[in-house]
Amino acid sequence: MNTDALLQRIAAQRDDVTALTQDLVRIPTTNPPGDHYEACARFLGERLQKSGFQVEYIRAHGAPGDSDAHPRINVVARYDSGQPGECVHFNSHVDVVEAGSGWTTDPFGGEVRDGKVYGRGTCDMKGGLASSVIACEALLQSGLPLRGALEISGTVDEESGGFGGVGFLAGKGYFSRPRVHHVIIPEPLGVDRICLGHRGVWWGEVETKGRIAHGSMPFLGDSAIHHMAAFIHLLEIQLQPRLKQRHTAVPVEPPGARVSTLNINAIHGGQVEQHYALNARGEPVGDLPAPVVAHSCRAVLDRRFIAEENLDAVKQEIVDMLDELKRTRPGFDYGVRDIMAFVPTATPQDAPVVLATAKAIARVLGREPSFIASPGTYDQKHIVRTGQLRDCIAYGPGILDLAHQPDEYVGIQELVDSAQIMALAALDLTRSRAA
């Protein structure tokens, strides 16, 4: 069989890639808390084992969120040709965010309508996982001479940082040479776009401190919430205007993310959250407040920074503002805690995995790809930082803007196109890079 026949074989599997996407979506692997991870891993592993892969199930013992109630189970499947060559690894996360409201279809039903599969995770990124499975199975069935190895993984917790998934596996050597040489992550960046990397991120928690007192006599206390309001005001009038002036030369998509950004992810102050209500007579039912002045208030900051910025400077900028308030605002005191940080990543445009995927896109779609970077991080961060493997891209079906939205979907033709492109890229890499 030649490569034309390979592409025809994949095109004929349109119904198979659709059904596989549906089956994966119908396993509600919602994170948090991490539901049905093992069921999804077993489903994927059993299919790949029947296709000739050697399958491992790896639990991330000790990772954040791992418990007997919600074990962090990952699946890694490998097919070794027995011939000298390099390994191409397709990595997809199986966890999805909560469904939320606003759906016009069952979020875990996998409904097919108008050439699209609907459901939570169709786009981000079970459709990409299905395409990678079809691509690799078609390669093995094609009769084309294979070299090196193919790997497929279904990993967990990407939506919450990936520490129980790719982060854990990278620490165990699953994403390092000599085991793996090239990684394609089928995130939903579009069938004609290759994602080379992502912006940096610093998640931090700022706590403002106060002094507790009776709520009827607030003048005897010092409200940490008022201090936090002063800090947020300073963010709005000082930092936010500066961030809007910082532009990157990196082609981040969408274009609005080509500047530095700050999102206040959450604020927690005073009493724990309560739910108040009155009955028909106007009497309070349920929770009731207690009259105290807040002695602590915490804000979670999600700071995304561009390649031209430095992580230490990003954090110092926040500390400098807090120090300014400490000098100028009576009673102001604070603490800062790191939650998570990753620097920007960028795979060179002439890297083997980039060139092979670009060549395949041109062959299948008849046009040259565009090269982009992601506004948010994804599991490439662990592969580069922990695995020390830079030949890594994100490429897969789906529209990024649909991720985490109601009525999320993936186009069936995109599933087919991307499977063809993945198959050609893998074949090219294992052939041209043979040892």
Tab-separated table of C-alpha atoms in Angstrom:
chain	number	residue	atom	x	y	z
A	1	MET	CA	0.000	0.000	0.000
A	2	ASN	CA	1.237	3.532	-0.804
A	3	THR	CA	0.398	6.724	1.070
A	4	ASP	CA	-2.529	7.497	-1.246
A	5	ALA	CA	-4.099	4.213	-0.189
A	6	LEU	CA	-3.359	5.080	3.452
A	7	LEU	CA	-5.293	8.335	3.111
A	8	GLN	CA	-8.149	6.511	1.425
A	9	ARG	CA	-8.221	3.951	4.236
A	10	ILE	CA	-8.588	6.719	6.817
A	11	ALA	CA	-11.240	8.526	4.758
A	12	ALA	CA	-13.233	5.282	4.702
A	13	GLN	CA	-13.131	5.218	8.522
A	14	ARG	CA	-15.249	8.341	8.880
A	15	ASP	CA	-17.923	6.430	10.788
A	16	ASP	CA	-15.300	4.770	13.025
A	17	VAL	CA	-13.655	8.032	14.101
A	18	THR	CA	-17.113	9.497	14.718
A	19	ALA	CA	-18.203	6.536	16.836
A	20	LEU	CA	-14.960	6.525	18.807
A	21	THR	CA	-15.376	10.224	19.591
A	22	GLN	CA	-18.925	9.548	20.744
A	23	ASP	CA	-17.851	6.631	22.938
A	24	LEU	CA	-15.141	8.706	24.609
A	25	VAL	CA	-17.479	11.650	25.229
A	26	ARG	CA	-20.052	9.345	26.834
A	27	ILE	CA	-17.544	8.587	29.610
A	28	PRO	CA	-18.006	11.707	31.787
A	29	THR	CA	-14.433	12.268	32.938
A	30	THR	CA	-15.225	15.540	34.689
A	31	ASN	CA	-12.376	17.324	36.477
A	32	PRO	CA	-12.758	18.218	39.268
A	33	PRO	CA	-13.115	15.795	40.926
A	34	GLY	CA	-11.721	13.335	38.376
A	35	ASP	CA	-14.663	11.077	37.632
A	36	HIS	CA	-14.389	7.843	35.614
A	37	TYR	CA	-10.691	8.188	34.789
A	38	GLU	CA	-10.061	4.474	35.116
A	39	ALA	CA	-13.082	3.566	32.978
A	40	CYS	CA	-11.828	5.811	30.182
A	41	ALA	CA	-8.256	4.489	30.462
A	42	ARG	CA	-9.463	0.878	30.305
A	43	PHE	CA	-11.735	1.592	27.341
A	44	LEU	CA	-8.874	3.152	25.397
A	45	GLY	CA	-6.297	0.589	26.476
A	46	GLU	CA	-8.432	-2.409	25.565
A	47	ARG	CA	-9.027	-1.066	22.077
A	48	LEU	CA	-5.341	-0.359	21.478
A	49	GLN	CA	-4.324	-3.725	22.870
A	50	LYS	CA	-6.525	-5.402	20.245
A	51	SER	CA	-4.684	-3.325	17.615
A	52	GLY	CA	-1.304	-4.703	18.668
A	53	PHE	CA	-0.146	-2.161	21.231
A	54	GLN	CA	1.477	-3.017	24.536
A	55	VAL	CA	-0.560	-1.227	27.196
A	56	GLU	CA	0.316	0.144	30.640
A	57	TYR	CA	-1.988	1.665	33.227
A	58	ILE	CA	-0.126	4.047	35.515
A	59	ARG	CA	-1.677	5.562	38.617
A	60	ALA	CA	-0.153	8.839	39.791
A	61	HIS	CA	0.171	7.934	43.449
A	62	GLY	CA	0.725	11.012	45.568
A	63	ALA	CA	-0.258	13.481	42.833
A	64	PRO	CA	-2.702	16.274	43.708
A	65	GLY	CA	-6.241	14.913	43.758
A	66	ASP	CA	-5.253	11.249	43.688
A	67	SER	CA	-7.315	9.104	46.055
A	68	ASP	CA	-8.925	5.704	46.128
A	69	ALA	CA	-12.237	7.418	45.357
A	70	HIS	CA	-10.745	9.292	42.402
A	71	PRO	CA	-7.537	7.548	41.326
A	72	ARG	CA	-5.433	9.354	38.736
A	73	ILE	CA	-5.154	6.526	36.185
A	74	ASN	CA	-3.241	7.148	32.946
A	75	VAL	CA	-2.909	4.795	29.989
A	76	VAL	CA	0.178	4.550	27.765
A	77	ALA	CA	0.150	2.257	24.716
A	78	ARG	CA	3.236	1.446	22.607
A	79	TYR	CA	3.737	-0.350	19.322
A	80	ASP	CA	7.376	-1.179	18.588
A	81	SER	CA	8.090	-2.097	14.982
A	82	GLY	CA	11.291	-3.915	15.889
A	83	GLN	CA	13.134	-1.855	13.282
A	84	PRO	CA	15.641	0.908	14.109
A	85	GLY	CA	13.964	4.283	14.252
A	86	GLU	CA	12.507	6.910	16.507
A	87	CYS	CA	9.300	7.089	18.495
A	88	VAL	CA	6.346	9.357	17.718
A	89	HIS	CA	4.023	9.864	20.688
A	90	PHE	CA	0.443	11.163	20.482
A	91	ASN	CA	-0.639	12.508	23.873
A	92	SER	CA	-4.228	13.491	24.701
A	93	HIS	CA	-5.783	14.391	28.011
A	94	VAL	CA	-9.033	12.599	28.804
A	95	ASP	CA	-10.320	14.930	31.519
A	96	VAL	CA	-12.949	17.541	30.705
A	97	VAL	CA	-14.327	20.540	32.575
A	98	GLU	CA	-17.807	20.539	34.055
A	99	ALA	CA	-20.664	20.721	31.567
A	100	GLY	CA	-22.185	23.892	32.996
A	101	SER	CA	-25.482	25.317	31.789
A	102	GLY	CA	-26.785	26.540	28.441
A	103	TRP	CA	-26.682	23.277	26.478
A	104	THR	CA	-29.280	22.453	23.826
A	105	THR	CA	-28.159	18.811	23.747
A	106	ASP	CA	-27.008	16.238	26.291
A	107	PRO	CA	-23.417	17.288	27.155
A	108	PHE	CA	-22.406	13.655	27.507
A	109	GLY	CA	-24.620	12.234	24.772
A	110	GLY	CA	-22.262	12.490	21.810
A	111	GLU	CA	-25.075	13.571	19.495
A	112	VAL	CA	-24.289	13.814	15.768
A	113	ARG	CA	-25.935	16.710	13.964
A	114	ASP	CA	-25.082	18.592	10.760
A	115	GLY	CA	-21.728	16.887	10.328
A	116	LYS	CA	-20.612	17.551	13.900
A	117	VAL	CA	-20.304	15.573	17.123
A	118	TYR	CA	-21.645	17.507	20.130
A	119	GLY	CA	-20.695	17.048	23.756
A	120	ARG	CA	-18.330	18.087	26.510
A	121	GLY	CA	-14.826	17.183	25.401
A	122	THR	CA	-15.594	16.673	21.703
A	123	CYS	CA	-13.362	19.600	20.864
A	124	ASP	CA	-11.139	19.650	23.959
A	125	MET	CA	-9.920	17.040	23.276
A	126	LYS	CA	-11.473	13.621	22.851
A	127	GLY	CA	-11.995	14.249	19.145
A	128	GLY	CA	-8.235	14.707	18.777
A	129	LEU	CA	-7.625	11.542	20.768
A	130	ALA	CA	-9.957	9.606	18.471
A	131	SER	CA	-8.169	10.957	15.391
A	132	SER	CA	-4.777	9.890	16.739
A	133	VAL	CA	-6.067	6.369	17.424
A	134	ILE	CA	-7.499	6.040	13.912
A	135	ALA	CA	-4.256	7.426	12.436
A	136	CYS	CA	-2.054	4.905	14.227
A	137	GLU	CA	-4.368	1.947	13.639
A	138	ALA	CA	-4.511	2.777	9.937
A	139	LEU	CA	-0.717	2.892	9.784
A	140	LEU	CA	-0.438	-0.532	11.381
A	141	GLN	CA	-3.073	-1.974	9.024
A	142	SER	CA	-1.669	-0.340	5.902
A	143	GLY	CA	1.130	-2.762	5.183
A	144	LEU	CA	3.546	0.150	4.796
A	145	PRO	CA	6.990	-0.611	6.234
A	146	LEU	CA	7.209	0.962	9.693
A	147	ARG	CA	10.302	1.814	11.672
A	148	GLY	CA	10.737	2.930	15.242
A	149	ALA	CA	7.701	3.058	17.494
A	150	LEU	CA	4.272	4.611	17.883
A	151	GLU	CA	2.824	5.596	21.239
A	152	ILE	CA	-0.590	6.844	22.279
A	153	SER	CA	-1.415	8.077	25.764
A	154	GLY	CA	-4.590	9.126	27.514
A	155	THR	CA	-3.612	11.244	30.492
A	156	VAL	CA	-5.498	13.022	33.247
A	157	ASP	CA	-5.790	16.373	34.999
A	158	GLU	CA	-4.577	18.622	32.175
A	159	GLU	CA	-7.403	21.014	32.967
A	160	SER	CA	-6.015	21.437	36.489
A	161	GLY	CA	-2.325	21.612	35.612
A	162	GLY	CA	-1.516	18.093	34.441
A	163	PHE	CA	0.381	17.088	37.573
A	164	GLY	CA	-1.395	13.742	37.861
A	165	GLY	CA	-1.012	13.069	34.155
A	166	VAL	CA	1.799	14.221	31.870
A	167	GLY	CA	3.597	15.901	34.764
A	168	PHE	CA	3.744	12.626	36.672
A	169	LEU	CA	4.677	10.538	33.626
A	170	ALA	CA	7.357	13.005	32.529
A	171	GLY	CA	8.954	12.616	35.947
A	172	LYS	CA	9.073	8.862	35.333
A	173	GLY	CA	10.815	9.226	31.951
A	174	TYR	CA	7.825	8.594	29.693
A	175	PHE	CA	8.443	11.783	27.708
A	176	SER	CA	12.229	11.729	27.423
A	177	ARG	CA	14.823	10.357	25.051
A	178	PRO	CA	15.653	7.630	24.220
A	179	ARG	CA	12.090	6.369	24.785
A	180	VAL	CA	10.334	9.174	22.880
A	181	HIS	CA	11.641	11.573	20.226
A	182	HIS	CA	8.622	13.468	18.853
A	183	VAL	CA	5.345	14.417	20.553
A	184	ILE	CA	2.096	15.607	18.983
A	185	ILE	CA	-0.625	16.810	21.362
A	186	PRO	CA	-3.994	16.875	19.523
A	187	GLU	CA	-5.357	20.001	21.225
A	188	PRO	CA	-8.090	21.837	19.247
A	189	LEU	CA	-6.004	24.437	17.441
A	190	GLY	CA	-7.464	23.872	13.935
A	191	VAL	CA	-6.590	21.406	11.188
A	192	ASP	CA	-4.433	23.891	9.267
A	193	ARG	CA	-2.540	25.367	12.222
A	194	ILE	CA	0.500	24.111	14.115
A	195	CYS	CA	0.880	25.331	17.670
A	196	LEU	CA	4.537	25.738	18.599
A	197	GLY	CA	4.106	26.648	22.259
A	198	HIS	CA	2.282	28.859	24.720
A	199	ARG	CA	2.447	31.981	26.870
A	200	GLY	CA	3.781	31.803	30.396
A	201	VAL	CA	1.639	31.722	33.507
A	202	TRP	CA	2.027	32.664	37.148
A	203	TRP	CA	-0.766	31.698	39.486
A	204	GLY	CA	-0.342	33.379	42.827
A	205	GLU	CA	-2.367	34.064	45.942
A	206	VAL	CA	-2.228	37.461	47.615
A	207	GLU	CA	-3.508	37.730	51.168
A	208	THR	CA	-4.300	41.025	52.816
A	209	LYS	CA	-4.394	40.985	56.607
A	210	GLY	CA	-6.607	42.790	59.069
A	211	ARG	CA	-7.780	42.656	62.683
A	212	ILE	CA	-10.957	40.895	63.769
A	213	ALA	CA	-13.591	42.801	65.751
A	214	HIS	CA	-17.338	42.879	66.334
A	215	GLY	CA	-19.242	43.856	63.195
A	216	SER	CA	-21.306	46.416	65.109
A	217	MET	CA	-18.102	48.216	66.033
A	218	PRO	CA	-15.939	47.971	62.911
A	219	PHE	CA	-13.880	50.943	64.067
A	220	LEU	CA	-12.267	48.611	66.624
A	221	GLY	CA	-11.020	46.285	63.875
A	222	ASP	CA	-9.267	46.593	60.541
A	223	SER	CA	-10.951	45.065	57.512
A	224	ALA	CA	-8.748	42.896	55.314
A	225	ILE	CA	-11.438	43.183	52.633
A	226	HIS	CA	-11.013	46.953	52.511
A	227	HIS	CA	-7.263	46.445	52.145
A	228	MET	CA	-7.866	43.989	49.308
A	229	ALA	CA	-10.122	46.534	47.598
A	230	ALA	CA	-7.244	49.024	47.692
A	231	PHE	CA	-4.921	46.459	46.111
A	232	ILE	CA	-7.421	45.610	43.369
A	233	HIS	CA	-7.890	49.312	42.674
A	234	LEU	CA	-4.130	49.649	42.251
A	235	LEU	CA	-4.130	46.694	39.852
A	236	GLU	CA	-6.766	48.408	37.745
A	237	ILE	CA	-5.230	51.877	37.605
A	238	GLN	CA	-1.535	50.934	37.500
A	239	LEU	CA	-0.881	47.381	36.302
A	240	GLN	CA	-3.652	46.720	33.809
A	241	PRO	CA	-2.819	49.772	31.637
A	242	ARG	CA	0.861	48.732	31.589
A	243	LEU	CA	0.010	45.168	30.550
A	244	LYS	CA	-2.030	46.389	27.591
A	245	GLN	CA	1.091	48.111	26.250
A	246	ARG	CA	3.195	44.934	26.249
A	247	HIS	CA	2.959	43.210	22.878
A	248	THR	CA	4.624	39.994	21.785
A	249	ALA	CA	6.141	39.147	18.423
A	250	VAL	CA	4.951	35.540	18.904
A	251	PRO	CA	1.806	34.716	16.823
A	252	VAL	CA	-0.437	33.917	19.776
A	253	GLU	CA	-4.040	33.118	18.864
A	254	PRO	CA	-6.457	34.731	19.280
A	255	PRO	CA	-4.798	38.108	18.632
A	256	GLY	CA	-6.246	39.552	21.839
A	257	ALA	CA	-3.821	37.316	23.739
A	258	ARG	CA	-0.758	38.910	22.135
A	259	VAL	CA	-0.498	41.186	25.145
A	260	SER	CA	0.119	40.425	28.799
A	261	THR	CA	-3.034	39.756	30.803
A	262	LEU	CA	-4.222	39.484	34.388
A	263	ASN	CA	-7.379	37.793	35.612
A	264	ILE	CA	-8.532	37.823	39.221
A	265	ASN	CA	-9.629	34.218	39.458
A	266	ALA	CA	-11.237	34.313	42.890
A	267	ILE	CA	-11.613	36.353	46.069
A	268	HIS	CA	-12.213	34.846	49.494
A	269	GLY	CA	-12.607	37.110	52.513
A	270	GLY	CA	-14.094	37.040	55.967
A	271	GLN	CA	-16.542	34.250	56.656
A	272	VAL	CA	-16.786	31.153	54.501
A	273	GLU	CA	-19.368	31.401	51.731
A	274	GLN	CA	-22.905	30.989	53.013
A	275	HIS	CA	-26.337	30.819	51.421
A	276	TYR	CA	-28.956	33.129	52.862
A	277	ALA	CA	-32.710	32.965	52.296
A	278	LEU	CA	-35.986	34.140	53.758
A	279	ASN	CA	-39.233	32.199	54.044
A	280	ALA	CA	-42.663	33.491	53.025
A	281	ARG	CA	-42.983	35.372	56.349
A	282	GLY	CA	-39.672	37.157	55.807
A	283	GLU	CA	-37.881	35.082	58.420
A	284	PRO	CA	-34.287	33.885	57.798
A	285	VAL	CA	-33.838	30.230	56.967
A	286	GLY	CA	-30.617	28.307	56.356
A	287	ASP	CA	-27.293	30.002	57.022
A	288	LEU	CA	-26.940	33.135	59.111
A	289	PRO	CA	-24.041	35.575	59.240
A	290	ALA	CA	-21.956	36.302	62.327
A	291	PRO	CA	-20.954	39.922	62.981
A	292	VAL	CA	-17.181	40.058	62.561
A	293	VAL	CA	-14.700	42.268	60.753
A	294	ALA	CA	-12.680	40.254	58.209
A	295	HIS	CA	-9.161	39.605	59.442
A	296	SER	CA	-8.060	37.906	56.188
A	297	CYS	CA	-8.846	38.259	52.504
A	298	ARG	CA	-7.245	36.229	49.706
A	299	ALA	CA	-7.238	36.820	45.970
A	300	VAL	CA	-6.065	34.311	43.370
A	301	LEU	CA	-4.271	35.952	40.452
A	302	ASP	CA	-3.952	34.361	37.008
A	303	ARG	CA	-1.165	36.308	35.321
A	304	ARG	CA	-0.366	35.302	31.711
A	305	PHE	CA	2.920	36.674	30.422
A	306	ILE	CA	4.499	36.905	27.015
A	307	ALA	CA	7.844	35.561	25.833
A	308	GLU	CA	9.427	38.996	26.168
A	309	GLU	CA	8.759	39.024	29.932
A	310	ASN	CA	10.605	37.388	32.813
A	311	LEU	CA	8.899	35.304	35.497
A	312	ASP	CA	10.820	36.901	38.353
A	313	ALA	CA	9.904	40.359	37.080
A	314	VAL	CA	6.259	39.329	36.746
A	315	LYS	CA	6.113	38.374	40.417
A	316	GLN	CA	8.195	41.323	41.568
A	317	GLU	CA	5.781	43.705	39.877
A	318	ILE	CA	3.000	42.483	42.177
A	319	VAL	CA	5.208	42.633	45.257
A	320	ASP	CA	6.260	46.201	44.439
A	321	MET	CA	2.630	47.289	44.352
A	322	LEU	CA	1.928	45.605	47.667
A	323	ASP	CA	4.986	47.254	49.192
A	324	GLU	CA	3.735	50.613	47.926
A	325	LEU	CA	0.467	50.059	49.766
A	326	LYS	CA	2.312	48.989	52.896
A	327	ARG	CA	4.216	52.293	52.843
A	328	THR	CA	1.216	54.489	52.122
A	329	ARG	CA	-1.841	52.774	53.619
A	330	PRO	CA	-2.139	52.618	57.435
A	331	GLY	CA	-2.393	49.073	58.784
A	332	PHE	CA	-1.783	47.397	55.426
A	333	ASP	CA	0.006	44.039	55.589
A	334	TYR	CA	0.124	41.178	53.146
A	335	GLY	CA	1.455	37.775	52.166
A	336	VAL	CA	2.144	36.266	48.728
A	337	ARG	CA	2.138	32.559	47.883
A	338	ASP	CA	3.084	30.854	44.637
A	339	ILE	CA	0.486	28.382	43.354
A	340	MET	CA	1.878	27.427	39.946
A	341	ALA	CA	4.249	28.916	37.381
A	342	PHE	CA	5.422	27.951	33.901
A	343	VAL	CA	7.563	29.958	31.521
A	344	PRO	CA	6.598	30.298	27.838
A	345	THR	CA	7.524	27.426	25.520
A	346	ALA	CA	8.384	27.598	21.824
A	347	THR	CA	9.405	24.711	19.594
A	348	PRO	CA	11.621	25.888	16.706
A	349	GLN	CA	9.778	26.117	13.398
A	350	ASP	CA	12.418	23.928	11.760
A	351	ALA	CA	12.058	21.118	14.314
A	352	PRO	CA	11.428	17.678	12.752
A	353	VAL	CA	7.899	17.312	14.141
A	354	VAL	CA	6.964	20.746	12.823
A	355	LEU	CA	8.333	20.102	9.344
A	356	ALA	CA	6.686	16.676	9.083
A	357	THR	CA	3.300	17.972	10.215
A	358	ALA	CA	3.499	20.997	7.921
A	359	LYS	CA	4.293	18.748	4.966
A	360	ALA	CA	1.319	16.522	5.817
A	361	ILE	CA	-1.051	19.492	6.120
A	362	ALA	CA	0.000	20.739	2.688
A	363	ARG	CA	-0.550	17.257	1.238
A	364	VAL	CA	-3.992	16.659	2.753
A	365	LEU	CA	-5.480	20.162	2.719
A	366	GLY	CA	-3.684	21.615	-0.278
A	367	ARG	CA	-2.505	24.698	1.588
A	368	GLU	CA	0.387	25.699	3.799
A	369	PRO	CA	-0.200	25.753	7.556
A	370	SER	CA	-0.010	28.756	9.823
A	371	PHE	CA	2.182	28.667	12.918
A	372	ILE	CA	0.715	29.909	16.173
A	373	ALA	CA	1.125	29.885	19.938
A	374	SER	CA	-1.554	29.176	22.526
A	375	PRO	CA	-2.846	31.821	24.964
A	376	GLY	CA	-2.973	29.238	27.762
A	377	THR	CA	-0.608	26.510	28.809
A	378	TYR	CA	-1.140	22.863	28.028
A	379	ASP	CA	0.863	19.699	28.713
A	380	GLN	CA	3.772	20.742	26.494
A	381	LYS	CA	5.023	22.572	29.584
A	382	HIS	CA	5.768	19.280	31.367
A	383	ILE	CA	7.284	17.634	28.304
A	384	VAL	CA	9.705	20.530	27.811
A	385	ARG	CA	10.519	21.303	31.463
A	386	THR	CA	10.560	17.853	33.026
A	387	GLY	CA	11.033	15.570	30.023
A	388	GLN	CA	13.624	17.889	28.456
A	389	LEU	CA	12.094	17.096	25.054
A	390	ARG	CA	11.662	20.096	22.780
A	391	ASP	CA	10.376	18.358	19.635
A	392	CYS	CA	6.778	18.834	20.668
A	393	ILE	CA	3.766	20.582	19.133
A	394	ALA	CA	0.024	20.841	19.569
A	395	TYR	CA	-1.951	19.881	16.495
A	396	GLY	CA	-5.497	18.595	16.313
A	397	PRO	CA	-9.101	19.041	15.159
A	398	GLY	CA	-11.520	21.519	16.631
A	399	ILE	CA	-11.954	25.251	17.179
A	400	LEU	CA	-10.188	26.535	20.295
A	401	ASP	CA	-12.923	29.080	21.057
A	402	LEU	CA	-15.440	26.232	21.538
A	403	ALA	CA	-13.463	24.657	24.394
A	404	HIS	CA	-15.318	24.799	27.731
A	405	GLN	CA	-18.390	26.332	26.049
A	406	PRO	CA	-21.970	24.986	26.015
A	407	ASP	CA	-22.805	23.052	22.847
A	408	GLU	CA	-19.135	22.228	22.321
A	409	TYR	CA	-18.604	20.280	19.108
A	410	VAL	CA	-16.032	18.981	16.652
A	411	GLY	CA	-16.509	18.694	12.904
A	412	ILE	CA	-16.424	15.138	11.568
A	413	GLN	CA	-14.472	16.139	8.453
A	414	GLU	CA	-11.892	17.749	10.743
A	415	LEU	CA	-11.543	14.441	12.573
A	416	VAL	CA	-10.832	12.677	9.279
A	417	ASP	CA	-8.475	15.369	7.961
A	418	SER	CA	-6.433	15.501	11.135
A	419	ALA	CA	-6.198	11.691	11.318
A	420	GLN	CA	-4.778	11.663	7.793
A	421	ILE	CA	-2.298	14.401	8.684
A	422	MET	CA	-1.216	12.649	11.884
A	423	ALA	CA	-0.671	9.375	10.034
A	424	LEU	CA	1.468	10.998	7.334
A	425	ALA	CA	3.498	12.966	9.877
A	426	ALA	CA	4.172	9.868	11.982
A	427	LEU	CA	5.180	7.829	8.949
A	428	ASP	CA	7.504	10.600	7.767
A	429	LEU	CA	9.153	11.000	11.175
A	430	THR	CA	9.755	7.288	11.748
A	431	ARG	CA	11.157	6.877	8.249
A	432	SER	CA	13.308	9.954	7.850
A	433	ARG	CA	14.695	9.842	11.377
A	434	ALA	CA	15.481	6.129	11.405
A	435	ALA	CA	18.597	5.257	13.379
